[in-house]
Structures are given as C-alpha cells and as structure tokens.
Amino acid sequence: MSGALRSVSPWDPADELGVFPSADAHAVDEAVGRARKAFPAWREAGFEARAAVLRRFADRARERAPELAELVAREVGKALWDARAEAGLLATKVDVTLDEGLRGVAPLEPAAGQRATYHPRGVLAVYGPFNFPAHLPNGHIVPALATGNTVVFKPSELAPAVGAWMARLWREAGLPVGVLEVVQGGAETGRALAAHEDVDGLLFTGSYAVGRALREATLDQPHKLLALELGGSSAVVVLADADLDLAVAESAFSICATTGQRCTSARRLFVERSVLEPFTEKLVGVLRGVSIGAPLDEGVFMGPLVSQQAFERVARERARAAEPGGERLLLVEPDLPSPYTGAGLVRFASTRQEHPYQREELFAPEAALYPVDDLDEAIAAVNDSDYGLAASVMTRDRRHYDHCVGRVRTGILNWNKGTVGASGRLPFGGIGKSGNDRPAGISAALYCTFVQSHLESDAGFDPASLPPGMPRP
Ligand code: NAD
C-alpha cells in the first residue's frame, strides 16, 4: 500500500468519512490474483446461483438505500433528492439485468446445427466516476457478475467511502471471497490495474482524458476489452413551436441537476430566433430561483461542486466566456462558501463554436445559448461537437423530431424531455469523444462476455459429404 485517501465532505470540512489505504502495484496485483483465483468457481456456479446472490444484494440495497443516499450526499455533495434517486438505482439495475439485460447474451440459434453462446471474459476491472459513485460502477459490476466474471473495482478517489459501502453490501449478500475485490486509490492505482496482464477488460466511466490514457496504456494489449463511457457536451434544440414552459423546465433541469456534473448535462441550447427572447427571459428567471444549499437539507435542488479544485477550474473557464464573444446573461453566486456555485448562462450571436469554452466539457451548471434560423442549422450546430452523448428536441410537431433521428449524431436523442435522465432498459452510450461504441445500460452484458460460435451435428459419417479428391477414411 502507498499512502491513503482521506475522504472529507466537500461542504462540511468537519465531516470526515474515513481514511482508505491506497493500493500500490503490489496490492493491485494481489487483488487481481484473488479475483483470478475466484473466477473458475464463480463461472461454474451457474446462472441461478449467481442470480440468487445478486437478488440478495438487491434486497439489501433497497432496504439500505436511505443510508447510501446520505453517504453520497455527504461524500460528493449531491442534493438529497438526487442522491436518493441514485441509491434507488442499485436494486433496479439488478432487476433489469436479470429480467431483460441477459437477453442480449442468450444463445443464438439461426438454423439447425448452428449456435453461438456467450461466456464470461474472466477478471474485469471497473472504474467509477465521482458523479454517480454508486450507480455507474454498479452498472458495470452487476452485468459482469451476472455473466460469471469476477471484478476488481476501483472507486473514484473522491468517493472511497461509497465504494467501501458497496463492497460491504456485496459481502453481506454472500458474494464469495475474491469475486469482487476493491482497490482504493487515484490515478496511480488506476494505471496499475489497467496495465495488469491478468485483467481481461476495463469497464470505465469517466472523463475523455482518462479514457484516452487507458487506450494508450493498453496499446500493447489489444486483446484487452475496453468499454469506455466518457464525457459530453449535450445540446437542447428549442423550436419555435415548442411548449416554452416545458422547454424552459427541461433545459433548467438538464443544466442544474447534480450541479451540472452529469455526463449528459445540457451545455448548449440552440433556440429558434423567433422564441429566443421569451425563452431566455423565462430560463433566466428559473435558473435564478434554483435553491442551492446543504445537500442534506430537504428542498435543496443543488449542492456544491465536488471539490475546491473543481470550483477553481470552473471559475477559470467561466471567466473565458467573453473571449469568443459570449455575453454573460447570468451567474448566480450564492451567499455560501466555495465549492458552492450557481447557474450560469452565456449568449452567443452565431452558432460558431471554436473556443475551448464552447467545446470542452465544463462539468458545472453553465450553458451557452445560440440562436438558430431553422431545424437544419440546429442539427448542424448540435453535430459541431467533439462529443456525441445526448441531445433533446423541444417541439410540438413530432415530424421535426423524427427529422433529427439519426441525423443528430448522439447516442441519446430525446423528444420533449431533457438531456439528463436515461432508461436502464435502453442502451446508454455516446459517439465521438463520448465513448468507444460499447454502450452500457441494457447492453452492458454484451461487453462482459465473449462469443463462441458452434457448428453442431449428431449425424454419423456421410461419404457423400466429401468433396472430390478427399479419400474416405
Ligand atoms: P475521471 O476520468 O477523472 O476519473 C474516473 C476514474 O478514473 C476514477 O476512478 C479515477 O481515479 C480513475 N483514473 C484517473 N486517472 C487515471 C489513469 N491515468 N489511469 C487509470 N485510471 C485513472 O472522471 P471523474 O471526474 O470522476 O468523472 C467525471 C467524468 O466522467 C466526466 O467527464 C463525465 O462526463 C464522465 N462521465 C461519463 C458518463 C457516461 O456514462 N458517459 C457518466 C458519468 C460521468
């Protein structure tokens, strides 16, 4: 072990959630070794035995969701409504995986004598981000375990207590020793895990920069599965015929949920010129009124940013909005210490998006408004992004939305619903810098397995089947 992570609440310096030894390369090696040793028995245990453990985990997760919600609120500063929603998803993930998620890995039998079967890869490493420190790693862990893999889980270094809580719950549910190992730590621990030769795949949710680093770290191991869920710069299109109150409510929610720290947070709003003024006025009014405060207080919508470091980075980036010609319409500065912050809104005169302020993920409740003349200009503007995670189209006319389907290059495209929020019953993933085409959500079981194809026959030898020139045995 090298060093330790001390977890302190970002909004209450007196609230220390624990000290967690960081795993060095040796400790990572031992954890991977235990997971490797546990793999054959877990694979051979069969689906029903594994599902029974998963169901016990789900039952406990349901019972103890309030405890987890409070821990998430304390450790990463999520408002209670948001933390409760996240905590509730742990059990739902098990239900959905066992009911529907495994259909994607059911044997294929296209014709008599032809079959394909799906099998666990072995030891999978799961990396969690801080913004959904329980739900997102759980979204990899559950399908990985259900399909017979063992897991080495590295929680976010900003949420080690949540990671440790989850591991405890699995133990209490009766998961055999070694089937889920936890290694705490930051980048160094993550690198040691990624490079380990006995890890068969990396299931990662986090930033583009780290996703890229994982790709680089595994260049010499092209056989190692890499499933990357990365960042975003999500967009809302508001057409002239939209229900403006709905468009404002959905946009404000998508900008502010989780204090703008969601991969699907709305960052770019493309609004048809004829409704730009009324839309902007209503949106500014709503954003100004968002309640900001201590995450454990009922009625608070937004907690703080995750850390002082994040606060400083966001402040620096916000100050650059004027460089490409942005006009700041709003910056709410709550009467609270950093890292609390409020919503920001900046207007641009055209859809040109060349400056890093406009192109890079900010991870804060801050959006840019752009006027558009028609739907096709809006589609081109949405697609003018390095990312491709989520977009929404606000219109009363379904035909406008249908025109966007497939033309907007994002993994998620919603109609009259904001960019945040997703169904666990659907695939979840993005294109461009948002991932590497291995969608999670309902599709996650697929990347947890390898496929074996079979030609099968119980017929005896038929001499007529021999090609000319091939002698009979
Ligand atoms: P991050 O990339 O900083 O960290 C993610 C994980 O990678 C952490 O566990 C971290 O310790 C680890 N890590 C850091 N450096 C590493 C390295 N060199 N090698 C191996 N591991 C390393 O992400 P974050 O700040 O915790 O989370 C926010 C990011 O996650 C945002 O970019 C957000 O958009 C993205 N995200 C994406 C999705 C999605 O589903 N697409 C969902 C949530 C968050």
Coordinates of C-alpha atoms and ligand atoms in Angstrom, one line a residue:
M1 CA 0.0 0.0 0.0
S2 CA 1.2 3.5 -0.7
G3 CA -0.4 6.5 1.0
A4 CA -4.0 6.8 1.9
L5 CA -7.1 8.7 0.8
R6 CA -8.7 10.8 3.4
S7 CA -12.3 11.4 2.5
V8 CA -13.8 14.7 3.7
S9 CA -17.2 16.1 2.7
P10 CA -16.8 18.9 0.2
W11 CA -19.4 21.0 2.1
D12 CA -18.5 20.2 5.7
P13 CA -14.8 20.1 6.5
A14 CA -15.6 18.7 9.9
D15 CA -17.3 15.6 8.3
E16 CA -14.5 13.0 7.7
L17 CA -15.9 9.9 6.1
G18 CA -12.8 7.7 6.6
V19 CA -9.2 7.0 5.6
F20 CA -8.7 4.5 2.9
P21 CA -5.2 2.9 2.2
S22 CA -4.3 3.4 -1.5
A23 CA -3.5 0.3 -3.3
D24 CA 0.0 0.3 -4.9
A25 CA 1.0 -2.0 -7.8
H26 CA 1.7 -4.9 -5.4
A27 CA -1.7 -4.5 -3.7
V28 CA -3.4 -4.3 -7.1
D29 CA -1.5 -7.5 -8.1
E30 CA -2.8 -9.3 -5.0
A31 CA -6.4 -8.2 -5.6
V32 CA -6.2 -9.3 -9.3
G33 CA -4.7 -12.6 -8.1
R34 CA -7.6 -13.2 -5.7
A35 CA -10.2 -12.3 -8.4
R36 CA -8.5 -14.7 -10.8
K37 CA -8.5 -17.5 -8.3
A38 CA -12.2 -17.0 -7.6
F39 CA -13.1 -16.9 -11.3
P40 CA -13.5 -20.7 -12.1
A41 CA -15.8 -21.4 -9.2
W42 CA -18.0 -18.3 -9.9
R43 CA -18.2 -19.2 -13.6
E44 CA -19.1 -22.8 -12.8
A45 CA -21.6 -21.9 -10.1
G46 CA -24.1 -21.3 -12.9
F47 CA -26.6 -18.6 -13.5
E48 CA -29.2 -19.4 -10.8
A49 CA -26.6 -19.5 -8.0
R50 CA -25.2 -16.2 -9.2
A51 CA -28.7 -14.6 -9.6
A52 CA -29.5 -15.6 -6.0
V53 CA -26.6 -13.6 -4.7
L54 CA -27.5 -10.7 -6.9
R55 CA -31.1 -10.7 -5.7
R56 CA -29.9 -10.7 -2.1
F57 CA -27.7 -7.7 -2.9
A58 CA -30.7 -6.0 -4.5
D59 CA -32.9 -6.7 -1.4
R60 CA -30.2 -5.2 0.9
A61 CA -29.7 -2.2 -1.4
R62 CA -33.4 -1.5 -1.3
E63 CA -33.5 -1.7 2.5
R64 CA -30.5 0.5 2.9
A65 CA -31.0 3.0 0.1
P66 CA -31.6 5.8 2.6
E67 CA -28.2 5.1 4.3
L68 CA -26.5 5.1 0.9
A69 CA -28.2 8.4 -0.2
E70 CA -27.0 10.1 2.9
L71 CA -23.5 8.9 2.4
V72 CA -23.4 10.0 -1.3
A73 CA -24.8 13.5 -0.2
R74 CA -22.0 13.8 2.4
E75 CA -19.2 12.4 0.3
V76 CA -19.7 14.1 -3.1
G77 CA -22.2 16.9 -2.2
K78 CA -25.2 15.6 -4.1
A79 CA -28.6 17.1 -3.1
L80 CA -30.7 14.5 -1.2
W81 CA -33.4 14.1 -3.9
D82 CA -30.6 13.3 -6.4
A83 CA -28.7 11.1 -4.0
R84 CA -31.9 9.2 -3.2
A85 CA -32.6 8.7 -6.9
E86 CA -29.1 7.3 -7.3
A87 CA -29.3 5.0 -4.3
G88 CA -32.6 3.6 -5.6
L89 CA -31.0 2.5 -8.9
L90 CA -28.7 -0.1 -7.3
A91 CA -31.6 -2.6 -6.9
T92 CA -33.3 -1.6 -10.1
K93 CA -30.1 -2.4 -12.0
V94 CA -30.2 -6.0 -10.7
D95 CA -33.9 -6.4 -11.5
V96 CA -33.4 -5.0 -15.1
T97 CA -30.3 -7.0 -15.7
L98 CA -31.8 -10.3 -14.6
D99 CA -35.2 -9.7 -16.3
E100 CA -34.1 -8.2 -19.6
G101 CA -30.3 -7.4 -19.7
L102 CA -29.2 -11.0 -20.2
R103 CA -31.4 -11.5 -23.3
G104 CA -28.7 -9.9 -25.4
V105 CA -26.4 -12.8 -24.4
A106 CA -28.9 -15.6 -24.7
P107 CA -27.6 -18.3 -27.2
L108 CA -28.3 -17.6 -30.8
E109 CA -29.6 -20.4 -33.0
P110 CA -30.2 -19.1 -36.5
A111 CA -30.5 -22.6 -38.0
A112 CA -30.3 -26.2 -37.0
G113 CA -26.7 -27.1 -36.3
Q114 CA -25.6 -23.5 -35.8
R115 CA -25.4 -21.9 -32.4
A116 CA -23.5 -19.1 -30.7
T117 CA -23.0 -19.0 -26.9
Y118 CA -21.7 -16.2 -24.6
H119 CA -19.2 -16.7 -21.9
P120 CA -17.6 -14.6 -19.1
R121 CA -14.3 -13.0 -20.0
G122 CA -12.6 -13.6 -16.7
V123 CA -11.4 -10.7 -14.4
L124 CA -12.9 -7.3 -15.3
A125 CA -11.7 -4.0 -13.8
V126 CA -14.4 -1.5 -13.1
Y127 CA -13.6 2.2 -12.7
G128 CA -16.1 4.6 -11.2
P129 CA -16.5 8.4 -11.6
F130 CA -17.3 10.7 -8.7
N131 CA -20.7 12.0 -10.0
F132 CA -22.6 8.7 -9.7
P133 CA -20.2 7.0 -7.4
A134 CA -22.6 4.1 -6.7
H135 CA -24.9 3.7 -9.7
L136 CA -22.4 3.9 -12.5
P137 CA -19.8 1.3 -11.2
N138 CA -22.8 -0.8 -10.2
G139 CA -24.0 -0.6 -13.8
H140 CA -20.8 -2.4 -14.9
I141 CA -20.5 -4.7 -11.8
V142 CA -24.0 -6.2 -11.9
P143 CA -23.8 -7.4 -15.5
A144 CA -20.2 -8.5 -15.1
L145 CA -21.1 -10.7 -12.1
A146 CA -24.3 -12.0 -13.6
T147 CA -22.5 -13.3 -16.6
G148 CA -19.9 -15.0 -14.5
N149 CA -16.9 -12.7 -14.4
T150 CA -15.1 -11.6 -11.3
V151 CA -14.4 -7.9 -10.7
V152 CA -11.7 -5.6 -9.3
F153 CA -13.5 -2.3 -8.6
K154 CA -11.6 0.9 -8.3
P155 CA -14.0 3.6 -6.9
S156 CA -13.4 7.3 -7.6
E157 CA -10.8 8.7 -5.3
L158 CA -13.4 11.3 -4.4
A159 CA -15.8 8.7 -3.2
P160 CA -13.9 5.9 -1.5
A161 CA -16.4 5.6 1.4
V162 CA -19.2 4.9 -1.1
G163 CA -17.0 2.3 -2.8
A164 CA -16.3 0.6 0.5
W165 CA -20.0 0.7 1.4
M166 CA -20.9 -1.1 -1.8
A167 CA -18.3 -3.8 -1.2
R168 CA -19.6 -4.4 2.3
L169 CA -23.1 -4.8 0.9
W170 CA -21.9 -7.5 -1.6
R171 CA -20.1 -9.3 1.2
E172 CA -23.3 -9.3 3.3
A173 CA -25.2 -10.6 0.3
G174 CA -23.0 -13.7 0.4
L175 CA -20.7 -13.0 -2.6
P176 CA -17.9 -15.5 -2.3
V177 CA -14.4 -14.2 -1.4
G178 CA -12.4 -12.8 -4.3
V179 CA -15.4 -12.4 -6.7
L180 CA -15.4 -8.6 -6.0
E181 CA -12.2 -7.0 -4.9
V182 CA -11.9 -3.3 -4.2
V183 CA -8.7 -1.3 -4.7
Q184 CA -8.9 2.2 -3.4
G185 CA -6.7 5.0 -4.8
G186 CA -6.2 7.6 -7.6
A187 CA -4.6 7.6 -11.0
E188 CA -1.6 5.6 -9.9
T189 CA -3.8 2.7 -8.7
G190 CA -5.9 3.0 -11.8
R191 CA -2.9 2.8 -14.0
A192 CA -1.5 -0.3 -12.2
L193 CA -4.9 -2.0 -12.7
A194 CA -5.2 -1.1 -16.4
A195 CA -1.7 -2.4 -17.1
H196 CA -2.1 -5.7 -15.2
E197 CA -1.7 -8.6 -17.6
D198 CA -4.2 -10.8 -15.8
V199 CA -7.1 -8.3 -16.2
D200 CA -9.3 -9.2 -19.2
G201 CA -11.1 -6.0 -19.6
L202 CA -11.5 -2.4 -18.4
L203 CA -15.1 -1.1 -17.8
F204 CA -14.6 2.6 -17.4
T205 CA -16.9 5.5 -16.8
G206 CA -15.2 8.9 -16.5
S207 CA -13.5 11.6 -18.5
Y208 CA -12.3 11.6 -22.1
A209 CA -8.8 12.4 -20.9
V210 CA -8.6 9.2 -18.7
G211 CA -10.4 7.1 -21.3
R212 CA -7.7 8.2 -23.8
A213 CA -5.0 7.3 -21.2
L214 CA -6.5 3.8 -20.8
R215 CA -6.4 3.3 -24.5
E216 CA -2.7 4.3 -24.5
A217 CA -1.9 2.2 -21.5
T218 CA -3.3 -0.9 -23.3
L219 CA -1.8 -0.4 -26.7
D220 CA 0.3 -3.4 -26.2
Q221 CA -2.7 -5.5 -25.1
P222 CA -5.1 -5.1 -27.9
H223 CA -7.0 -8.2 -26.7
K224 CA -8.0 -6.5 -23.5
L225 CA -11.6 -5.3 -23.7
L226 CA -12.0 -1.6 -23.3
A227 CA -15.5 -0.3 -22.7
L228 CA -15.4 3.5 -22.3
E229 CA -18.3 5.8 -21.2
L230 CA -16.8 9.3 -21.4
G231 CA -17.8 12.9 -21.3
G232 CA -20.3 15.0 -23.2
S233 CA -21.4 18.5 -24.3
S234 CA -25.1 17.9 -24.6
A235 CA -27.5 20.1 -26.5
V236 CA -31.1 21.1 -26.4
V237 CA -32.8 22.4 -29.5
V238 CA -35.8 24.6 -28.9
L239 CA -38.0 25.1 -32.0
A240 CA -40.5 28.0 -32.5
D241 CA -43.5 25.7 -31.9
A242 CA -42.2 24.3 -28.7
D243 CA -44.2 24.4 -25.4
L244 CA -41.9 27.1 -24.0
D245 CA -42.6 26.4 -20.3
L246 CA -41.8 22.7 -20.9
A247 CA -38.6 23.7 -22.9
V248 CA -37.5 26.0 -20.1
A249 CA -38.3 23.5 -17.3
E250 CA -36.5 20.6 -19.1
S251 CA -33.5 22.8 -20.0
A252 CA -33.1 24.2 -16.5
F253 CA -33.3 20.7 -15.0
S254 CA -30.7 19.4 -17.5
I255 CA -28.4 22.3 -16.8
C256 CA -28.6 22.1 -13.0
A257 CA -29.2 18.5 -12.0
T258 CA -26.2 17.3 -9.9
T259 CA -24.9 20.8 -10.1
G260 CA -24.2 20.4 -13.8
Q261 CA -21.9 17.4 -13.1
R262 CA -23.6 14.9 -15.3
C263 CA -22.1 13.4 -18.5
T264 CA -25.5 14.4 -20.1
S265 CA -25.7 17.9 -18.6
A266 CA -27.1 20.4 -21.0
R267 CA -24.3 22.7 -22.1
R268 CA -25.6 24.1 -25.4
L269 CA -29.0 25.5 -26.2
F270 CA -29.9 26.1 -29.8
V271 CA -33.1 28.2 -29.9
E272 CA -35.1 29.3 -32.9
R273 CA -34.6 33.1 -33.2
S274 CA -38.3 33.9 -33.0
V275 CA -38.6 32.5 -29.5
L276 CA -35.1 33.3 -28.3
E277 CA -36.2 36.4 -26.2
P278 CA -39.2 34.8 -24.3
F279 CA -37.3 31.5 -23.8
T280 CA -34.2 33.3 -22.5
E281 CA -36.2 35.5 -20.1
K282 CA -38.1 32.6 -18.6
L283 CA -34.9 30.5 -18.4
V284 CA -33.0 33.2 -16.5
G285 CA -35.9 33.5 -14.1
V286 CA -36.0 29.8 -13.3
L287 CA -32.2 29.5 -13.1
R288 CA -32.0 32.4 -10.7
G289 CA -34.6 30.7 -8.4
V290 CA -32.9 27.3 -8.1
S291 CA -32.4 26.5 -4.5
I292 CA -28.8 25.9 -3.5
G293 CA -27.7 24.7 -0.1
A294 CA -26.5 22.0 2.1
P295 CA -27.2 18.6 0.4
L296 CA -28.9 17.0 3.4
D297 CA -31.4 19.9 3.7
E298 CA -34.8 18.9 2.2
G299 CA -35.9 21.3 -0.5
V300 CA -32.4 22.0 -1.8
F301 CA -32.0 21.3 -5.5
M302 CA -28.3 21.9 -6.0
G303 CA -25.5 21.0 -3.6
P304 CA -21.9 22.3 -4.1
L305 CA -19.4 21.2 -6.8
V306 CA -17.5 18.2 -5.8
S307 CA -14.3 19.9 -4.7
Q308 CA -12.4 23.2 -4.2
Q309 CA -10.3 22.2 -7.2
A310 CA -13.3 21.8 -9.4
F311 CA -14.7 25.1 -8.2
E312 CA -11.4 26.9 -9.2
R313 CA -11.3 25.2 -12.6
V314 CA -15.0 26.2 -13.3
A315 CA -14.4 29.8 -12.2
R316 CA -11.4 30.0 -14.6
E317 CA -13.3 28.5 -17.5
R318 CA -16.3 30.8 -16.9
A319 CA -14.1 33.8 -17.0
R320 CA -13.2 32.9 -20.6
A321 CA -16.7 33.0 -21.9
A322 CA -16.2 36.5 -23.3
E323 CA -13.1 35.5 -25.4
P324 CA -15.2 34.0 -28.2
G325 CA -17.8 36.8 -27.9
G326 CA -20.1 35.4 -25.3
E327 CA -22.4 37.8 -23.5
R328 CA -22.9 36.8 -19.9
L329 CA -26.6 36.9 -19.0
L330 CA -26.4 35.2 -15.6
L331 CA -24.0 34.0 -13.0
V332 CA -25.7 33.1 -9.7
E333 CA -23.2 33.5 -6.9
P334 CA -24.8 32.1 -3.8
D335 CA -24.0 33.5 -0.4
L336 CA -22.3 30.3 0.6
P337 CA -18.6 29.3 0.7
S338 CA -16.9 27.6 -2.2
P339 CA -17.3 25.0 -3.7
Y340 CA -21.0 26.1 -3.8
T341 CA -21.8 27.8 -7.0
G342 CA -24.9 28.7 -9.0
A343 CA -26.2 28.6 -12.6
G344 CA -24.6 30.5 -15.4
L345 CA -25.9 31.4 -18.8
V346 CA -24.0 33.0 -21.7
R347 CA -25.4 34.1 -25.1
F348 CA -23.6 34.0 -28.4
A349 CA -24.6 35.8 -31.6
S350 CA -24.0 32.9 -34.0
T351 CA -23.6 29.1 -33.8
R352 CA -19.8 29.2 -34.4
Q353 CA -18.2 27.1 -31.7
E354 CA -14.5 27.3 -31.9
H355 CA -13.3 28.3 -28.5
P356 CA -12.4 25.8 -25.8
Y357 CA -15.1 27.4 -23.5
Q358 CA -17.6 26.3 -26.1
R359 CA -16.2 22.9 -26.9
E360 CA -14.8 21.4 -23.8
E361 CA -16.8 19.7 -21.0
L362 CA -17.2 22.1 -18.1
F363 CA -19.0 20.0 -15.5
A364 CA -20.8 22.8 -13.9
P365 CA -24.3 24.3 -14.1
E366 CA -23.5 26.6 -17.0
A367 CA -25.0 26.7 -20.5
A368 CA -24.5 28.7 -23.7
L369 CA -27.4 30.0 -25.8
Y370 CA -27.1 30.2 -29.6
P371 CA -29.8 31.5 -32.0
V372 CA -30.7 29.3 -35.0
D373 CA -32.8 30.1 -38.1
D374 CA -34.2 26.6 -38.7
L375 CA -34.0 23.0 -37.8
D376 CA -31.2 22.1 -40.2
E377 CA -29.0 24.8 -38.8
A378 CA -29.8 23.4 -35.3
I379 CA -28.8 19.9 -36.4
A380 CA -25.5 21.1 -37.9
A381 CA -24.8 23.1 -34.7
V382 CA -25.5 20.1 -32.4
N383 CA -23.2 18.0 -34.5
D384 CA -20.5 20.6 -34.4
S385 CA -19.1 18.9 -31.2
D386 CA -16.3 16.5 -30.5
Y387 CA -18.6 14.7 -28.2
G388 CA -21.9 12.9 -29.1
L389 CA -23.7 11.8 -25.9
A390 CA -27.1 13.4 -25.6
A391 CA -29.4 15.9 -27.3
S392 CA -33.1 16.9 -26.9
V393 CA -35.5 18.4 -29.4
M394 CA -38.3 20.5 -28.0
T395 CA -41.2 20.8 -30.5
R396 CA -44.9 20.1 -30.6
D397 CA -44.5 18.6 -34.0
R398 CA -43.2 15.1 -33.9
R399 CA -42.1 15.3 -37.6
H400 CA -39.4 17.9 -36.7
Y401 CA -38.1 15.4 -34.1
D402 CA -38.3 12.5 -36.5
H403 CA -36.2 14.5 -39.0
C404 CA -33.4 14.6 -36.3
V405 CA -33.4 10.9 -35.6
G406 CA -30.2 9.5 -36.9
R407 CA -29.2 12.9 -38.4
V408 CA -28.2 14.2 -34.9
R409 CA -25.1 12.3 -34.1
T410 CA -25.6 11.4 -30.4
G411 CA -26.1 8.1 -28.6
I412 CA -29.2 9.6 -26.9
L413 CA -31.8 11.8 -28.6
N414 CA -34.9 12.8 -26.7
W415 CA -38.2 14.4 -27.7
N416 CA -39.7 17.0 -25.3
K417 CA -37.5 15.6 -22.5
G418 CA -34.3 17.0 -21.2
T419 CA -30.8 15.6 -21.9
V420 CA -30.3 14.1 -18.4
G421 CA -32.1 11.0 -17.2
A422 CA -32.0 7.8 -19.1
S423 CA -33.8 4.5 -19.1
G424 CA -31.9 1.5 -17.7
R425 CA -34.0 -0.6 -20.2
L426 CA -32.2 1.0 -23.2
P427 CA -28.6 1.1 -24.3
F428 CA -26.6 4.0 -23.0
G429 CA -23.6 5.4 -24.7
G430 CA -22.2 8.1 -27.0
I431 CA -20.2 8.5 -30.1
G432 CA -17.2 10.8 -30.9
K433 CA -15.2 11.5 -27.7
S434 CA -18.1 10.3 -25.6
G435 CA -17.2 6.6 -25.8
N436 CA -15.9 3.8 -27.9
D437 CA -19.1 2.2 -29.2
R438 CA -19.7 -0.2 -26.3
P439 CA -22.9 1.1 -24.9
A440 CA -23.8 0.4 -21.3
G441 CA -27.3 0.3 -19.9
I442 CA -29.2 -2.7 -21.1
S443 CA -26.4 -3.6 -23.5
A444 CA -23.7 -4.0 -20.8
A445 CA -23.9 -7.8 -20.5
L446 CA -22.6 -8.0 -24.1
Y447 CA -19.3 -6.4 -23.4
C448 CA -18.9 -8.6 -20.3
T449 CA -18.8 -11.7 -22.5
F450 CA -17.0 -13.3 -25.4
V451 CA -19.0 -15.2 -28.0
Q452 CA -18.3 -18.7 -29.1
S453 CA -19.8 -19.9 -32.4
H454 CA -20.6 -23.6 -33.0
L455 CA -21.4 -25.9 -35.9
E456 CA -23.0 -28.9 -34.4
S457 CA -24.0 -32.4 -35.6
D458 CA -25.0 -35.6 -34.1
A459 CA -25.2 -37.4 -37.5
G460 CA -22.7 -40.1 -38.4
F461 CA -20.3 -40.1 -41.3
D462 CA -21.8 -39.5 -44.7
P463 CA -19.4 -40.3 -47.6
A464 CA -21.5 -38.1 -49.9
S465 CA -20.4 -35.1 -47.9
L466 CA -16.8 -35.5 -49.1
P467 CA -15.6 -33.1 -51.8
P468 CA -13.9 -34.6 -54.8
G469 CA -10.3 -35.7 -54.2
M470 CA -10.8 -36.3 -50.5
P471 CA -10.4 -40.0 -49.7
R472 CA -12.8 -41.8 -47.4
P473 CA -11.3 -42.7 -44.1
Ligands
NAD1 P1 -12.1 10.8 -14.1 O1 -11.9 10.4 -15.5 O2 -11.3 11.9 -13.6 O3 -12.0 9.6 -13.2 C1 -12.6 8.3 -13.4 C2 -11.8 7.2 -12.8 O4 -10.6 7.0 -13.4 C3 -11.5 7.4 -11.3 O5 -11.7 6.2 -10.6 C4 -10.1 7.8 -11.3 O6 -9.4 7.6 -10.2 C5 -9.5 7.0 -12.5 N1 -8.3 7.5 -13.1 C6 -7.8 8.7 -13.1 N2 -6.7 8.8 -13.8 C7 -6.4 7.5 -14.2 C8 -5.4 6.9 -15.0 N3 -4.4 7.6 -15.6 N4 -5.5 5.6 -15.3 C9 -6.5 4.8 -14.8 N5 -7.5 5.4 -14.0 C10 -7.4 6.7 -13.7 O7 -13.7 11.2 -14.0 P2 -14.5 11.9 -12.9 O8 -14.0 13.3 -12.8 O9 -14.6 11.1 -11.7 O10 -16.0 11.9 -13.5 C11 -16.4 12.9 -14.4 C12 -16.3 12.5 -15.8 O11 -17.0 11.3 -16.1 C13 -16.9 13.5 -16.8 O12 -16.1 13.6 -17.9 C14 -18.2 12.8 -17.1 O13 -18.8 13.3 -18.3 C15 -17.8 11.4 -17.2 N6 -19.0 10.5 -17.0 C16 -19.4 9.8 -18.1 C17 -20.6 9.1 -18.0 C18 -21.1 8.3 -19.2 O14 -21.8 7.3 -18.9 N7 -20.7 8.5 -20.4 C19 -21.3 9.0 -16.8 C20 -20.8 9.8 -15.7 C21 -19.6 10.5 -15.9

